[in-house]
Tab-separated table of C-alpha atoms in Angstrom:
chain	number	residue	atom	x	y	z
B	1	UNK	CA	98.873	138.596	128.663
B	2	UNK	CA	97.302	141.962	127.110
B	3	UNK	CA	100.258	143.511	126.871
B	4	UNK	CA	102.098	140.510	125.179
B	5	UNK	CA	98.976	140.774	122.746
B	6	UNK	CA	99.138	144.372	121.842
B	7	UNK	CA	102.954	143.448	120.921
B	8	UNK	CA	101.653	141.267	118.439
B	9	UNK	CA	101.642	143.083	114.763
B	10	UNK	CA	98.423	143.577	113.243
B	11	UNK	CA	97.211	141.904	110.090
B	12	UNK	CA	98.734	144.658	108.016
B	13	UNK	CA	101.951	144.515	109.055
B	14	UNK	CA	102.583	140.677	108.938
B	15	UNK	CA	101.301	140.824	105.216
B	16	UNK	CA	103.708	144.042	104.689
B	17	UNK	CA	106.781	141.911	106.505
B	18	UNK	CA	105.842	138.108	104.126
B	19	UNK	CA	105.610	140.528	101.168
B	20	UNK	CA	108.873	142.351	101.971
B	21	UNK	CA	110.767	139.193	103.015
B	22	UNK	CA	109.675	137.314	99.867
B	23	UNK	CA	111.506	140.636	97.517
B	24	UNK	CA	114.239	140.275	99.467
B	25	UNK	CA	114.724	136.468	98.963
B	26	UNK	CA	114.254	136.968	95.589
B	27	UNK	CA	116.397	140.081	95.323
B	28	UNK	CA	119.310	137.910	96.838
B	29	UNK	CA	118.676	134.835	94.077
B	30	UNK	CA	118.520	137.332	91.418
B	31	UNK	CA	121.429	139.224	92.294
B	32	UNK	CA	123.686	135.933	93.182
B	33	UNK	CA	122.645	134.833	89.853
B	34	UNK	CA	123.655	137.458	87.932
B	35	UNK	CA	126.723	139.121	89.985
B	36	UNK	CA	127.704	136.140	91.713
B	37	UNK	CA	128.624	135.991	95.294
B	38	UNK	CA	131.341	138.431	96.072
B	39	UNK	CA	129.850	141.391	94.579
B	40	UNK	CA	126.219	140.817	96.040
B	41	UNK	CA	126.009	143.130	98.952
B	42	UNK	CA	123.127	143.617	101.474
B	43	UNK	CA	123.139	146.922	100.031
B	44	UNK	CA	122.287	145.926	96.394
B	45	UNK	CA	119.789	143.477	98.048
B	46	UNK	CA	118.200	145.845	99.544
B	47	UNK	CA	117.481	148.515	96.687
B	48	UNK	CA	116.686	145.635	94.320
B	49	UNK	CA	113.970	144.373	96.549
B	50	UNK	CA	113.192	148.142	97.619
B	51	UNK	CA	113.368	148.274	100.993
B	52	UNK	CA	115.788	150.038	103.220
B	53	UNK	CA	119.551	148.335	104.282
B	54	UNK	CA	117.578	148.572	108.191
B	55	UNK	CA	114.996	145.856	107.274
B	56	UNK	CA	117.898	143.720	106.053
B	57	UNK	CA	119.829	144.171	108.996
B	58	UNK	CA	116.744	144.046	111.374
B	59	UNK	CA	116.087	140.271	110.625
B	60	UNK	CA	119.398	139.098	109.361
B	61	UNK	CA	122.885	139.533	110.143
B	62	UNK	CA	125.047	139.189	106.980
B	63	UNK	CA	124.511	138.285	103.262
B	64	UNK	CA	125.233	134.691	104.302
B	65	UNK	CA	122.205	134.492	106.311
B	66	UNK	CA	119.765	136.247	103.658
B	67	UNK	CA	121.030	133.894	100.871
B	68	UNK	CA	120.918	131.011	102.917
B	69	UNK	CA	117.185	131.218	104.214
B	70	UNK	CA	116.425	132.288	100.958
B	71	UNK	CA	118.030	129.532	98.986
B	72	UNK	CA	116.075	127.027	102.047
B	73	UNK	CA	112.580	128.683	101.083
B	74	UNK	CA	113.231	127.952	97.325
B	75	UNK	CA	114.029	124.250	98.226
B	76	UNK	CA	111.183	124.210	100.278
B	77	UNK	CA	108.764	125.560	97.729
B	78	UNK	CA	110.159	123.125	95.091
B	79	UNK	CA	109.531	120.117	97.661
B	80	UNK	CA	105.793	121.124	98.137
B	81	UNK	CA	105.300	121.764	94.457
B	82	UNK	CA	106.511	117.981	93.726
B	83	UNK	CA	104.539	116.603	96.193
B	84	UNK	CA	102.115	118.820	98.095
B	85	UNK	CA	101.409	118.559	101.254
B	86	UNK	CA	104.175	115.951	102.421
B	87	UNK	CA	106.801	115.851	104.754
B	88	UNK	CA	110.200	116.253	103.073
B	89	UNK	CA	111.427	112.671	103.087
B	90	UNK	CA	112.360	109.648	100.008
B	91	UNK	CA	108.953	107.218	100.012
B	92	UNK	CA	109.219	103.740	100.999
B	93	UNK	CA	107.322	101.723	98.995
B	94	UNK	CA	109.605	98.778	99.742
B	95	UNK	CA	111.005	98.790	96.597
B	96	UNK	CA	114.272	100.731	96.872
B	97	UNK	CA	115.005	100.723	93.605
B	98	UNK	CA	112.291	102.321	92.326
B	99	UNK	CA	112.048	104.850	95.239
B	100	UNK	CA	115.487	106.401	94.529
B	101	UNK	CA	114.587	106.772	91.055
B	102	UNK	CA	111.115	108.557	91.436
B	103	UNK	CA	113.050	111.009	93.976
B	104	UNK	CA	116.622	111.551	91.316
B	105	UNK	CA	114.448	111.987	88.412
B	106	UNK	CA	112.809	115.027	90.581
B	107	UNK	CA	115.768	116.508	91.290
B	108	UNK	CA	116.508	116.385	87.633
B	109	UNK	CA	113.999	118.127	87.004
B	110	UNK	CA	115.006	120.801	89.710
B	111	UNK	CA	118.666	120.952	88.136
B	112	UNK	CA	116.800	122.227	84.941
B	113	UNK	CA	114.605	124.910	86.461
B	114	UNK	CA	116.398	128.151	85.625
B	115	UNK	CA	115.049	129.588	88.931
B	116	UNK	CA	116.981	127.406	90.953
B	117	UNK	CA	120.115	127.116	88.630
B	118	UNK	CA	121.439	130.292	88.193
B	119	UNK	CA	121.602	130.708	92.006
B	120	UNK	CA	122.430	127.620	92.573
B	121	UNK	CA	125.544	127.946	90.455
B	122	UNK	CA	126.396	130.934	91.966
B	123	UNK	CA	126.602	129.563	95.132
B	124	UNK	CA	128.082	126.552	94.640
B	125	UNK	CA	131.213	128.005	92.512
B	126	UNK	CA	132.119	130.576	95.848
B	127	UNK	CA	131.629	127.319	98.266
B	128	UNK	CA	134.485	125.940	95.624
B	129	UNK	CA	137.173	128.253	96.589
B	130	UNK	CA	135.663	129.634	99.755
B	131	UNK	CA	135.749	126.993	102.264
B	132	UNK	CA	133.679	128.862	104.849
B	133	UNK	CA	131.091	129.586	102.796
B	134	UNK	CA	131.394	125.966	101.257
B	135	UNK	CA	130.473	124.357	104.516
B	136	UNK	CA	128.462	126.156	105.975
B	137	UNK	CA	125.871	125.892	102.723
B	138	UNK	CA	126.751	122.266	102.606
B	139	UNK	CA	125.900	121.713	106.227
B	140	UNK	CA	122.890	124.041	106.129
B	141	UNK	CA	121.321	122.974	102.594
B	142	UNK	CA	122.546	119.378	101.174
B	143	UNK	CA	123.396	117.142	103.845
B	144	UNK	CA	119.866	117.331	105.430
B	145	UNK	CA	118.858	116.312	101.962
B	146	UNK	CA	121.579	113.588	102.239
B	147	UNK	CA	120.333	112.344	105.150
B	148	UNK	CA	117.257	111.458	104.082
B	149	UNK	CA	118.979	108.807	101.744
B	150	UNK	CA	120.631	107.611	104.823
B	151	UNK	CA	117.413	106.965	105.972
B	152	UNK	CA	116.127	105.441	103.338
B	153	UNK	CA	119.536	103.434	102.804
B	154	UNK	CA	119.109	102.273	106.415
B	155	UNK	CA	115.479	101.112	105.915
B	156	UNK	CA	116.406	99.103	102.935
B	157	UNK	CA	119.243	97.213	104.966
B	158	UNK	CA	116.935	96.528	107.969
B	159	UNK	CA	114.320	94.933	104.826
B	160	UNK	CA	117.696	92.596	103.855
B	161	UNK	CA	117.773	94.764	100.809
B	162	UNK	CA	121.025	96.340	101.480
B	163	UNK	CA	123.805	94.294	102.327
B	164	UNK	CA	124.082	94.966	106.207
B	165	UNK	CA	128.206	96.528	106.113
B	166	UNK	CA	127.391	98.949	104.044
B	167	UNK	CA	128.018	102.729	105.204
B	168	UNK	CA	124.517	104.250	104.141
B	169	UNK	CA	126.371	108.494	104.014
B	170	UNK	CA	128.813	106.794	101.275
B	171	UNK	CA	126.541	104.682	99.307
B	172	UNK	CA	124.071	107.394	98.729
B	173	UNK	CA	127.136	108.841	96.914
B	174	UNK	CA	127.047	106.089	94.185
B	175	UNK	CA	124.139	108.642	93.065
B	176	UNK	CA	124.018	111.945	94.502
B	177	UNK	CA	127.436	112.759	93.100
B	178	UNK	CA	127.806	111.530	89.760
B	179	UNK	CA	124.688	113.541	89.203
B	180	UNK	CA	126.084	116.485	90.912
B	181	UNK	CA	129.589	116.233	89.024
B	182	UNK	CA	127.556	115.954	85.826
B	183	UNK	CA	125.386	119.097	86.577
B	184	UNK	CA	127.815	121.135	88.335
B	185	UNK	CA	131.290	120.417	85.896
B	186	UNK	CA	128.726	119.714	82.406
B	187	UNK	CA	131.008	116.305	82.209
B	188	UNK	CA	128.056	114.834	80.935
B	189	UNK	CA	124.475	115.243	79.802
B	190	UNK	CA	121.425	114.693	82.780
B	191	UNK	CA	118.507	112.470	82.157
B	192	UNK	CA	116.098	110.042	83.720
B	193	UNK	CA	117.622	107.261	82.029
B	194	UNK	CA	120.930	108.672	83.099
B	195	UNK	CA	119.916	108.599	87.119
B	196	UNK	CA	118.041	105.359	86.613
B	197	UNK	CA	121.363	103.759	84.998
B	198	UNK	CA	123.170	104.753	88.520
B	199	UNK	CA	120.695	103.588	90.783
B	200	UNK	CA	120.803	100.148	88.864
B	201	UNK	CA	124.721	100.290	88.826
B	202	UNK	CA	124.558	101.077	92.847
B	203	UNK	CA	122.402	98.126	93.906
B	204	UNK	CA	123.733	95.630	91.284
B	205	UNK	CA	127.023	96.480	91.347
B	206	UNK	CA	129.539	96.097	88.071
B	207	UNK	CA	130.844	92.521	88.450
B	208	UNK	CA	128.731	90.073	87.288
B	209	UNK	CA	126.675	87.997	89.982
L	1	UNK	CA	169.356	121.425	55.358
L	2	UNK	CA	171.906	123.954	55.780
L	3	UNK	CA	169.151	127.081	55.858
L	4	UNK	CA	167.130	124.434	58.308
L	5	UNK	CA	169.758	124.053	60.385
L	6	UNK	CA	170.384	128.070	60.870
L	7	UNK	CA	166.673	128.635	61.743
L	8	UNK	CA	167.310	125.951	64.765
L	9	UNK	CA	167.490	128.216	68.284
L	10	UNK	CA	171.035	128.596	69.626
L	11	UNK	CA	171.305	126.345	73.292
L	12	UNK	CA	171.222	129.561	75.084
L	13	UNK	CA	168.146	131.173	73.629
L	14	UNK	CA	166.401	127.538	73.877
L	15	UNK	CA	167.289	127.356	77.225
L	16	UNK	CA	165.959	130.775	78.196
L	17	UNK	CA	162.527	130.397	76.069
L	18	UNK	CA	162.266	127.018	78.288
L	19	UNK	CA	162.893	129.189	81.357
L	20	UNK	CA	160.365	131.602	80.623
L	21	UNK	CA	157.607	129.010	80.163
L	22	UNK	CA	158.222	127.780	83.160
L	23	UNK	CA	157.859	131.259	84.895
L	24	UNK	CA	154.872	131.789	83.043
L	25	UNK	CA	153.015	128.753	83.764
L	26	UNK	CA	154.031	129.058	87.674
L	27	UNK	CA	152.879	132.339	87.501
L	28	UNK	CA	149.569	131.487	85.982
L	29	UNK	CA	149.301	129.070	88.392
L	30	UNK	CA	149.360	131.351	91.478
L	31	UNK	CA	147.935	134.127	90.087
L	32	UNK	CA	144.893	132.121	89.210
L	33	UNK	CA	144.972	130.327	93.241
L	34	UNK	CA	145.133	134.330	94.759
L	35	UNK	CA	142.918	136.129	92.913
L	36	UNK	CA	140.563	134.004	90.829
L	37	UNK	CA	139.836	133.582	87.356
L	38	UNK	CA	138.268	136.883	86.593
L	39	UNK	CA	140.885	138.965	88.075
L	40	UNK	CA	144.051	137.043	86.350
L	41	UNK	CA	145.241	138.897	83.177
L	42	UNK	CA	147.410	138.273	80.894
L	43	UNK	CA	149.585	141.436	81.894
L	44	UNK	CA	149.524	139.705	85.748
L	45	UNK	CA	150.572	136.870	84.506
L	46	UNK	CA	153.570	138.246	82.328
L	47	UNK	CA	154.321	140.809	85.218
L	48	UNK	CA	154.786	138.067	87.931
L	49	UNK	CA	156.639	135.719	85.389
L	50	UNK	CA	158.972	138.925	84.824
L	51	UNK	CA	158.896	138.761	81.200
L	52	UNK	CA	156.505	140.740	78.391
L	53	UNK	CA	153.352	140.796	77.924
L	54	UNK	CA	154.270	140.090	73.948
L	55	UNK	CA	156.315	136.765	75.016
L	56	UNK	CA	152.733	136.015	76.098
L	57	UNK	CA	150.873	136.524	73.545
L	58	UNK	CA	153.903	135.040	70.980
L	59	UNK	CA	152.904	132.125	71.988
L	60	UNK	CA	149.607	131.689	73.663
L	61	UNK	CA	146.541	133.774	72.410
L	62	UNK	CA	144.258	134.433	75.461
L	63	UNK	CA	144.568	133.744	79.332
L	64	UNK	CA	142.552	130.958	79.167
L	65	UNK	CA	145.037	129.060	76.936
L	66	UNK	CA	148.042	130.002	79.125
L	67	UNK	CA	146.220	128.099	82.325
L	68	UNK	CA	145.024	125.560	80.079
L	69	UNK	CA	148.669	124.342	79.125
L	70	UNK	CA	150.299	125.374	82.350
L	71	UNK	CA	147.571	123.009	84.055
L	72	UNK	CA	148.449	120.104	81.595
L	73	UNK	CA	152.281	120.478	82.432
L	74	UNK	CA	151.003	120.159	85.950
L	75	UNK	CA	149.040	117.205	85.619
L	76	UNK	CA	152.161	115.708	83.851
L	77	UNK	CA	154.748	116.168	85.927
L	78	UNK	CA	152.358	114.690	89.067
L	79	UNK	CA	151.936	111.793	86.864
L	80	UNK	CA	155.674	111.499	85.780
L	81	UNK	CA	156.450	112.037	89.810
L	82	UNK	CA	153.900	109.550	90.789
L	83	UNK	CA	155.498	106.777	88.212
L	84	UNK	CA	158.890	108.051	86.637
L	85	UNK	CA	159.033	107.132	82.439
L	86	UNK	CA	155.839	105.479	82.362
L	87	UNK	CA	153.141	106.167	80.266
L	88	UNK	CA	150.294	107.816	81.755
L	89	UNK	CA	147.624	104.989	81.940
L	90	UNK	CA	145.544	102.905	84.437
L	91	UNK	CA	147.548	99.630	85.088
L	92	UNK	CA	146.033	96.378	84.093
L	93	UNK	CA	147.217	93.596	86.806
L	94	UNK	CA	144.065	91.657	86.102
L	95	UNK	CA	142.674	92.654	89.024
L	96	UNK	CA	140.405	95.214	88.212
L	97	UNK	CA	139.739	96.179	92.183
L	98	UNK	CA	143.376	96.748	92.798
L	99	UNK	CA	144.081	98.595	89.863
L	100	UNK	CA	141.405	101.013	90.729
L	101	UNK	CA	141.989	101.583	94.299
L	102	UNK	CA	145.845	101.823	93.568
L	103	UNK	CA	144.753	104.604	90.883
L	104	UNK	CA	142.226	106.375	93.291
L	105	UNK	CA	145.057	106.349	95.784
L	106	UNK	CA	147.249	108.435	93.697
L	107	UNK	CA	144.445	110.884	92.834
L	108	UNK	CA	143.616	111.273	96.903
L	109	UNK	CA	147.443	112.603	97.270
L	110	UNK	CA	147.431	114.690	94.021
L	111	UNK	CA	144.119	116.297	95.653
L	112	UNK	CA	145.847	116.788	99.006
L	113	UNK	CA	149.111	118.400	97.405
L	114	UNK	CA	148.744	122.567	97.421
L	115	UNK	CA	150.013	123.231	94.531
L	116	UNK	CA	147.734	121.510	92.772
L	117	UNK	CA	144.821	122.311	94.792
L	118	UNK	CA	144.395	126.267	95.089
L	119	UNK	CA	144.607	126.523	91.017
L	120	UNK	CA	142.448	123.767	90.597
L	121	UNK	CA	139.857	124.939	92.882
L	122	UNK	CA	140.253	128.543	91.351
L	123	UNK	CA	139.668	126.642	87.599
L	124	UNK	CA	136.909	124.293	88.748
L	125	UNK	CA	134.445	127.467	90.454
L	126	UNK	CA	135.224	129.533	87.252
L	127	UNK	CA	133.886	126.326	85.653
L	128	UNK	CA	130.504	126.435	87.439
L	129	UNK	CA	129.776	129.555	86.644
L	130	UNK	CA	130.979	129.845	82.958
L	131	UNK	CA	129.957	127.202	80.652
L	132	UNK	CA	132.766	127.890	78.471
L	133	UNK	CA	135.764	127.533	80.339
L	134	UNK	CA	133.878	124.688	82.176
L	135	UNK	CA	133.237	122.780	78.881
L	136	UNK	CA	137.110	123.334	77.477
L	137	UNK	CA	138.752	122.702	80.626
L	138	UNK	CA	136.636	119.803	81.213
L	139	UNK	CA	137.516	118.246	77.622
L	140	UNK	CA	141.277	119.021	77.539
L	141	UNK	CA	141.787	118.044	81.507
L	142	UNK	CA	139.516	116.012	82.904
L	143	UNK	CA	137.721	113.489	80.018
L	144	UNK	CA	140.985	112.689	78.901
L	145	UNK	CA	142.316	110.960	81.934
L	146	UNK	CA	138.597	109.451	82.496
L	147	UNK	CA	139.211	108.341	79.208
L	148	UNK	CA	141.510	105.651	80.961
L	149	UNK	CA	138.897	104.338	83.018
L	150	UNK	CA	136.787	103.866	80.233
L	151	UNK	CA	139.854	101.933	78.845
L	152	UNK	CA	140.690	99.749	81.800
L	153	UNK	CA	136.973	99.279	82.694
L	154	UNK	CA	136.488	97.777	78.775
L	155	UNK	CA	139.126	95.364	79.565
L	156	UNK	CA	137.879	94.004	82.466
L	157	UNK	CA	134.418	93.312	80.109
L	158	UNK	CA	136.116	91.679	77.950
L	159	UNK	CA	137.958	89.314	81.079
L	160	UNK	CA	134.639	88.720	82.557
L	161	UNK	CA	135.505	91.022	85.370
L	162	UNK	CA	131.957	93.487	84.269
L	163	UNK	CA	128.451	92.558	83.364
L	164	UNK	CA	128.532	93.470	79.062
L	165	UNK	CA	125.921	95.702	79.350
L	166	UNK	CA	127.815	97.932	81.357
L	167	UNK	CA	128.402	101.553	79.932
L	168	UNK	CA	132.337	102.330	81.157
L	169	UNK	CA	131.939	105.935	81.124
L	170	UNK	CA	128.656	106.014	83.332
L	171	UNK	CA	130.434	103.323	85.590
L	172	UNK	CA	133.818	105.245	86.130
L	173	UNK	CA	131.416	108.116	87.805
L	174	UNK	CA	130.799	105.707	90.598
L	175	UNK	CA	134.288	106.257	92.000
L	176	UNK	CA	135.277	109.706	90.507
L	177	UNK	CA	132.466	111.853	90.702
L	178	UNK	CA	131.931	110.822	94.984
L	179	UNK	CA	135.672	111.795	95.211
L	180	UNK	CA	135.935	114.639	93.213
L	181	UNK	CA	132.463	116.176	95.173
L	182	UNK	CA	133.977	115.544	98.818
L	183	UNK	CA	137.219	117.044	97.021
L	184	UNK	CA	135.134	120.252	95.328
L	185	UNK	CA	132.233	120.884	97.440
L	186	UNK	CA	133.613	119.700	101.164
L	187	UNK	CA	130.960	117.137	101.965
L	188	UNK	CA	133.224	114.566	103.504
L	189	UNK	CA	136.719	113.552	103.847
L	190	UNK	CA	138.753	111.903	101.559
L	191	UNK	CA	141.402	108.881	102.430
L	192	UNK	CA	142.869	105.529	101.196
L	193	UNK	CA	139.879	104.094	102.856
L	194	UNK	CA	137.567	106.082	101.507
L	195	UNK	CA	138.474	105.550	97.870
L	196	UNK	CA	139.273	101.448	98.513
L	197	UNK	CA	135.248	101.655	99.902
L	198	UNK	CA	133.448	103.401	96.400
L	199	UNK	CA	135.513	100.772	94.360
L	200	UNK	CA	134.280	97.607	96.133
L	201	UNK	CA	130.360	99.050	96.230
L	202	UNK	CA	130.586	100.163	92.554
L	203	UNK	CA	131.770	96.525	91.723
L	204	UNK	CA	130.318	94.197	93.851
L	205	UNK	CA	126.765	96.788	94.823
L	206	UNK	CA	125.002	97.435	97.701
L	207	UNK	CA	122.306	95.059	97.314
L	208	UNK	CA	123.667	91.090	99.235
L	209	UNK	CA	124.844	89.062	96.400
């Protein structure tokens, strides 16, 4: 047990190791941002956040892995600046309705921080034609966000307020996606009255009842 | 007339300028699917076609107008392909479902077809990243042809077949945007089945009727 202790790193060094890790994710968002992802190297990481290639290399293997934890800790932070505190998940306040529309008009808000957009665009336009890079950010970063509107999809159907066929991982994409096609392709301006149209156009449907 | 008449092309040089149009847009078109818009000049373009760079620029004035036109010829001939001598527009049965899916259906192969797909992809992540060729490409390309689901969705209005206070252009982004996001970003696979499923939850909703 002592010497498992004296491995541990003192006080200093665990602030010195946040404080470098937090340059380098920001490094990597800046430099994604402005060079875009093929000509961001671990190597411009590194002197942009100004520490050596080594620490890079010591906790991550690739430029994959950097942007990708550092593109989760910006989510993350975003999350617990909307709602403080909380687990990441949709609220159920039994009203589904209104839930999805207090949780789209958030990310709307996100979509409009320039912090997360530049990056975010970055990233997104290399998953376009780089299908590796595509899926693996997919898998990693939006469809555990997508999930939680399965969730949600599949509380509201065991409440009768979903009709019980229903496939909740396609119906969340009555919403997720024209959003996303509107943000990502500018086909269309973004508002709250925008993502509170689609959520009424999901439940309701287009034909007249 | 007689002065007119001398200023028309001779067959033979008509034929070749329609040869070399078609060597230029095919080489736009893979040049653009290898190497990305940044990297595809207009000198590529006019060395792979095997003609000058001035035939180029005689009649097109930047790359960006070559791929624009050479992706409209595209679109055309998978529309004339996909219904020979029509014109291009969304059929109107009276059955507003059918017409849709049979549409989507279409669309689903056109995604699936490589030659189509590498430029696209190249066109749509330049898009994300550069406002401007996103916003042209998206108004010359891509509103036009939702145009005609704003067309055939105003029809069915007026036959009952959609609530009035429907807006057709938000409502066409409950089967296009899911689509073209599973087709852009990889989040899901797309089939008949898939495309049949948006068009009966955007019209008849998720909530029981």
């Amino acid at each position: 047990m002592a010497t498992q202790k004296s491995k541990q790193p003192a006080p200093d060094a665990t602030r010195r190791s946040e404080k470098s890790r937090r340059a380098i994710y920001d490094a990597a968002l800046d430099l994604v941002a402005e060079v875009g992802y093929p000509r961001t190297t671990v190597e411009g990481i590194a002197a942009r956040a100004g520490v050596g290639k080594q620490t890079i290399y010591r906790w991550w293997s690739s430029k994959a892995e950097v942007l990708l934890e550092a593109f989760l800790d910006l989510s993350e932070q975003a999350a617990q600046q909307a709602a403080p505190g909380q687990a990441y998940a949709i609220p159920d306040t039994g009203d589904l309705a209104a839930d999805l529309k207090a949780v789209l008009r958030m990310t709307v808000d996100q979509l409009k921080d320039p912090r997360f957009e530049a990056p975010s665009r970055a990233l997104a336009a290399e998953g376009v034609v780089n299908e590796q890079v595509g899926r693996v950010f997919v898998a990693k970063l939006l469809e555990p966000s997508l999930q939680l509107y399965v969730d949600r999809v599949r509380a509201a159907q065991e409440a009768g307020q979903v009709r019980p066929e229903v496939d909740p991982r396609i119906a969340l994409e009555l919403w997720v996606s024209p959003l996303a096609q509107r943000w990502l392709q500018y086909t269309g301006p973004i508002s709250y009255d925008y993502t509170d149209t689609l959520v009424d156009y999901a439940l309701h449907g287009l034909a007249p009842r």
